[in-house]
Tab-separated table of C-alpha atoms and ligand atoms in Angstrom:
chain	number	residue	atom	x	y	z
A	1	UNK	CA	-13.855	-23.952	17.494
A	2	UNK	CA	-13.457	-21.386	20.249
A	3	UNK	CA	-16.045	-19.003	21.646
A	4	UNK	CA	-14.843	-16.071	19.528
A	5	UNK	CA	-15.348	-18.099	16.355
A	6	UNK	CA	-18.902	-18.784	17.418
A	7	UNK	CA	-19.646	-15.182	18.355
A	8	UNK	CA	-17.817	-13.649	15.397
A	9	UNK	CA	-17.548	-16.324	12.700
A	10	UNK	CA	-15.179	-15.682	9.836
A	11	UNK	CA	-17.128	-14.496	6.859
A	12	UNK	CA	-15.891	-14.301	3.302
A	13	UNK	CA	-15.126	-10.668	2.467
A	14	UNK	CA	-16.365	-11.298	-1.067
A	15	UNK	CA	-19.724	-12.992	-0.557
A	16	UNK	CA	-20.384	-13.187	3.205
A	17	UNK	CA	-20.306	-16.993	3.350
A	18	UNK	CA	-19.246	-18.284	6.797
A	19	UNK	CA	-15.962	-20.201	7.087
A	20	UNK	CA	-12.962	-18.252	5.792
A	21	UNK	CA	-12.198	-14.656	4.771
A	22	UNK	CA	-11.672	-15.716	1.167
A	23	UNK	CA	-13.921	-18.618	0.102
A	24	UNK	CA	-12.901	-20.792	-2.785
A	25	UNK	CA	-15.352	-19.190	-5.187
A	26	UNK	CA	-14.197	-15.653	-4.376
A	27	UNK	CA	-10.524	-16.712	-4.516
A	28	UNK	CA	-11.266	-17.761	-8.071
A	29	UNK	CA	-12.518	-14.242	-8.816
A	30	UNK	CA	-9.319	-12.506	-7.662
A	31	UNK	CA	-7.506	-10.839	-10.531
A	32	UNK	CA	-3.744	-10.924	-10.238
A	33	UNK	CA	-1.539	-8.390	-11.978
A	34	UNK	CA	0.766	-10.258	-14.350
A	35	UNK	CA	4.404	-9.281	-14.795
A	36	UNK	CA	3.655	-7.842	-18.255
A	37	UNK	CA	0.912	-5.592	-16.805
A	38	UNK	CA	3.269	-3.580	-14.613
A	39	UNK	CA	3.145	0.209	-14.876
A	40	UNK	CA	5.497	3.143	-14.347
A	41	UNK	CA	4.552	4.883	-11.042
A	42	UNK	CA	5.264	8.317	-12.486
A	43	UNK	CA	3.105	8.247	-15.669
A	44	UNK	CA	0.872	5.204	-15.232
A	45	UNK	CA	1.725	3.660	-18.587
A	46	UNK	CA	2.999	0.118	-18.955
A	47	UNK	CA	6.629	-0.388	-18.000
A	48	UNK	CA	8.926	-3.416	-17.854
A	49	UNK	CA	8.872	-4.882	-14.312
A	50	UNK	CA	7.295	-1.641	-13.055
A	51	UNK	CA	10.551	0.280	-13.270
A	52	UNK	CA	10.098	4.024	-13.807
A	53	UNK	CA	10.675	4.922	-17.493
A	54	UNK	CA	14.051	6.632	-18.036
A	55	UNK	CA	12.141	9.640	-19.402
A	56	UNK	CA	9.886	9.809	-16.325
A	57	UNK	CA	12.744	9.764	-13.827
A	58	UNK	CA	13.040	12.799	-11.583
A	59	UNK	CA	15.483	13.541	-8.841
A	60	UNK	CA	12.927	13.053	-6.064
A	61	UNK	CA	10.604	10.600	-7.767
A	62	UNK	CA	9.674	6.947	-7.300
A	63	UNK	CA	11.976	4.378	-8.899
A	64	UNK	CA	9.361	1.718	-9.546
A	65	UNK	CA	6.103	0.078	-8.538
A	66	UNK	CA	4.973	-3.458	-7.777
A	67	UNK	CA	1.251	-4.131	-7.210
A	68	UNK	CA	-0.176	-7.638	-6.824
A	69	UNK	CA	-3.940	-7.445	-7.419
A	70	UNK	CA	-6.502	-5.532	-9.435
A	71	UNK	CA	-8.520	-3.313	-7.133
A	72	UNK	CA	-11.895	-4.941	-7.745
A	73	UNK	CA	-14.094	-7.865	-6.614
A	74	UNK	CA	-13.045	-9.607	-3.387
A	75	UNK	CA	-9.754	-7.649	-3.235
A	76	UNK	CA	-11.569	-4.311	-3.162
A	77	UNK	CA	-13.796	-5.668	-0.380
A	78	UNK	CA	-10.787	-7.008	1.516
A	79	UNK	CA	-9.046	-3.617	1.396
A	80	UNK	CA	-12.211	-1.924	2.609
A	81	UNK	CA	-12.677	-4.475	5.426
A	82	UNK	CA	-9.112	-3.977	6.612
A	83	UNK	CA	-9.663	-0.231	6.662
A	84	UNK	CA	-12.927	-0.527	8.539
A	85	UNK	CA	-11.971	-2.886	11.339
A	86	UNK	CA	-8.760	-4.393	12.596
A	87	UNK	CA	-8.966	-8.160	12.096
A	88	UNK	CA	-5.534	-9.756	12.395
A	89	UNK	CA	-6.523	-13.093	10.798
A	90	UNK	CA	-7.930	-11.300	7.773
A	91	UNK	CA	-4.704	-9.341	7.346
A	92	UNK	CA	-2.662	-12.548	7.543
A	93	UNK	CA	-4.877	-14.322	4.999
A	94	UNK	CA	-4.849	-11.309	2.668
A	95	UNK	CA	-1.066	-11.069	2.696
A	96	UNK	CA	-0.752	-14.821	2.124
A	97	UNK	CA	-2.678	-14.450	-1.162
A	98	UNK	CA	0.296	-12.716	-2.748
A	99	UNK	CA	1.898	-15.423	-4.895
A	100	UNK	CA	5.430	-16.338	-3.927
A	101	UNK	CA	6.523	-15.809	-7.541
A	102	UNK	CA	5.492	-12.141	-7.555
A	103	UNK	CA	7.010	-11.214	-4.220
A	104	UNK	CA	9.308	-8.207	-4.559
A	105	UNK	CA	13.062	-8.326	-4.587
A	106	UNK	CA	14.220	-7.314	-1.128
A	107	UNK	CA	17.911	-8.084	-1.508
A	108	UNK	CA	18.965	-4.450	-1.611
A	109	UNK	CA	16.135	-3.020	0.526
A	110	UNK	CA	16.925	-1.619	3.966
A	111	UNK	CA	13.348	-1.634	5.228
A	112	UNK	CA	9.645	-1.550	4.504
A	113	UNK	CA	7.993	1.805	5.109
A	114	UNK	CA	4.169	1.791	5.367
A	115	UNK	CA	2.514	5.038	4.338
A	116	UNK	CA	1.658	6.997	7.481
A	117	UNK	CA	-1.770	8.449	8.320
A	118	UNK	CA	-2.245	11.954	9.618
A	119	UNK	CA	-2.606	11.987	13.415
A	120	UNK	CA	-6.247	13.115	13.262
A	121	UNK	CA	-7.165	10.310	10.874
A	122	UNK	CA	-5.266	7.803	13.018
A	123	UNK	CA	-7.176	8.986	16.061
A	124	UNK	CA	-10.589	8.586	14.454
A	125	UNK	CA	-9.782	5.240	12.853
A	126	UNK	CA	-7.732	3.812	15.697
A	127	UNK	CA	-5.124	2.174	13.494
A	128	UNK	CA	-3.319	2.632	10.204
A	129	UNK	CA	-4.325	-0.070	7.721
A	130	UNK	CA	-1.180	0.434	5.647
A	131	UNK	CA	0.899	-0.149	8.771
A	132	UNK	CA	-1.030	-3.280	9.727
A	133	UNK	CA	-0.819	-4.792	6.224
A	134	UNK	CA	2.737	-3.583	5.705
A	135	UNK	CA	3.947	-5.071	8.975
A	136	UNK	CA	2.402	-8.454	8.147
A	137	UNK	CA	3.869	-8.334	4.666
A	138	UNK	CA	7.332	-7.315	5.831
A	139	UNK	CA	7.275	-10.248	8.271
A	140	UNK	CA	6.606	-12.557	5.337
A	141	UNK	CA	9.511	-10.998	3.437
A	142	UNK	CA	11.749	-11.060	6.518
A	143	UNK	CA	12.678	-7.433	6.302
A	144	UNK	CA	12.400	-4.768	9.020
A	145	UNK	CA	9.594	-2.185	9.146
A	146	UNK	CA	10.335	1.499	9.740
A	147	UNK	CA	7.556	3.488	11.376
A	148	UNK	CA	9.455	6.495	12.676
A	149	UNK	CA	10.895	7.936	9.468
A	150	UNK	CA	8.032	9.547	7.604
A	151	UNK	CA	5.279	11.731	9.085
A	152	UNK	CA	2.103	12.912	7.502
A	153	UNK	CA	2.045	16.485	8.769
A	154	UNK	CA	-0.993	17.744	6.905
A	155	UNK	CA	-4.418	16.151	6.497
A	156	UNK	CA	-5.669	16.224	2.922
A	157	UNK	CA	-8.898	15.962	1.023
A	158	UNK	CA	-9.212	12.594	-0.710
A	159	UNK	CA	-7.365	12.668	-4.037
A	160	UNK	CA	-10.449	11.370	-5.844
A	161	UNK	CA	-12.342	14.530	-4.858
A	162	UNK	CA	-9.744	16.649	-6.694
A	163	UNK	CA	-10.929	17.574	-10.156
A	164	UNK	CA	-7.865	18.763	-11.961
A	165	UNK	CA	-4.234	17.703	-12.011
A	166	UNK	CA	-3.300	21.065	-10.525
A	167	UNK	CA	-5.738	20.609	-7.652
A	168	UNK	CA	-4.203	17.213	-6.973
A	169	UNK	CA	-0.684	18.601	-6.952
A	170	UNK	CA	-1.591	21.433	-4.592
A	171	UNK	CA	-3.458	19.023	-2.343
A	172	UNK	CA	-0.248	17.015	-1.898
A	173	UNK	CA	2.118	19.910	-1.148
A	174	UNK	CA	3.892	19.736	2.209
A	175	UNK	CA	1.858	16.717	3.274
A	176	UNK	CA	4.841	14.605	4.275
A	177	UNK	CA	7.925	15.317	6.274
A	178	UNK	CA	10.886	13.072	6.964
A	179	UNK	CA	11.401	12.790	10.735
A	180	UNK	CA	15.160	12.630	10.379
A	181	UNK	CA	17.884	12.616	7.762
A	182	UNK	CA	18.246	9.381	5.837
A	183	UNK	CA	21.625	7.992	4.751
A	184	UNK	CA	21.289	6.687	1.180
A	185	UNK	CA	18.587	4.245	2.238
A	186	UNK	CA	16.944	1.887	-0.174
A	187	UNK	CA	13.245	1.890	0.796
A	188	UNK	CA	10.225	-0.221	-0.080
A	189	UNK	CA	7.352	2.229	0.341
A	190	UNK	CA	4.136	0.360	1.077
A	191	UNK	CA	0.432	1.209	0.753
A	192	UNK	CA	-2.785	-0.770	0.369
A	193	UNK	CA	-3.859	0.708	-2.978
A	194	UNK	CA	-2.143	2.658	-5.738
A	195	UNK	CA	-4.728	4.922	-7.413
A	196	UNK	CA	-3.357	8.111	-8.952
A	197	UNK	CA	-0.019	7.613	-7.196
A	198	UNK	CA	0.074	11.249	-6.109
A	199	UNK	CA	0.286	10.382	-2.405
A	200	UNK	CA	3.137	7.934	-2.830
A	201	UNK	CA	4.996	10.316	-5.153
A	202	UNK	CA	4.645	13.063	-2.513
A	203	UNK	CA	5.977	10.712	0.150
A	204	UNK	CA	8.924	9.745	-2.079
A	205	UNK	CA	9.662	13.398	-2.654
A	206	UNK	CA	9.971	14.075	1.072
A	207	UNK	CA	12.057	10.942	1.672
A	208	UNK	CA	14.475	11.649	-1.161
A	209	UNK	CA	14.914	15.275	-0.125
A	210	UNK	CA	15.883	13.889	3.298
A	211	UNK	CA	18.523	11.644	1.739
A	212	UNK	CA	16.850	8.400	0.598
A	213	UNK	CA	18.599	6.939	-2.405
A	214	UNK	CA	16.119	4.544	-3.920
A	215	UNK	CA	12.363	4.141	-3.390
A	216	UNK	CA	10.298	1.340	-4.833
A	217	UNK	CA	6.552	1.491	-4.233
A	218	UNK	CA	4.749	-1.706	-3.249
A	219	UNK	CA	0.955	-1.930	-3.004
A	220	UNK	CA	-1.475	-4.775	-2.486
A	221	UNK	CA	-3.708	-3.499	-5.269
A	222	UNK	CA	-4.175	-0.964	-8.025
B	1	ZN	ZN1	-16.857	-15.714	-1.038
B	2	ZN	ZN1	6.580	6.660	-17.153
């Protein structure tokens, strides 16, 4: 055990027990999303393998969604811990919890694209949790990460604070901008949590308008 482990012992994100970030008991409480529980990222209803329903397809929309965990219990706490403080070991352990069997198909993907934060948010937080998690995950999948393609040009109120669907749509207008033109790229768009999906749909819209061909959303939880 080194000095850092003594000063800052690993604590379970679920229950606080010292030893690992995910103790055995809390690992047992993690709820995985089964293949038959996948949803369409455009309407939120169940969909085979998470592929967007043919009727929900739009020219600039998302093509599908893969999420690994339910956003509750130890996973919710892990996401919040990652957001709160940068702990590399925790990120590595978190990413390693994704079962090999549910790892996304990367054969046609050009790169992983973590959702960007607005510059002001990045400054106050010091790091982008989606980038940290996404980079670790992409390393596991052996695919490159792209950090210079999408920019978040407008800060927004949290989507959960928006009462109506119209408010949510307006809140997402002109939030993202592609930093350059994209040549028919096949992108895995990554975020920590998929909630309403409005943010990821807005990002997909900007990327497809810039030339992206195919965008599959990947999130740790939903
Ligand atoms: Zn625990
Ligand atoms: Zn749908």
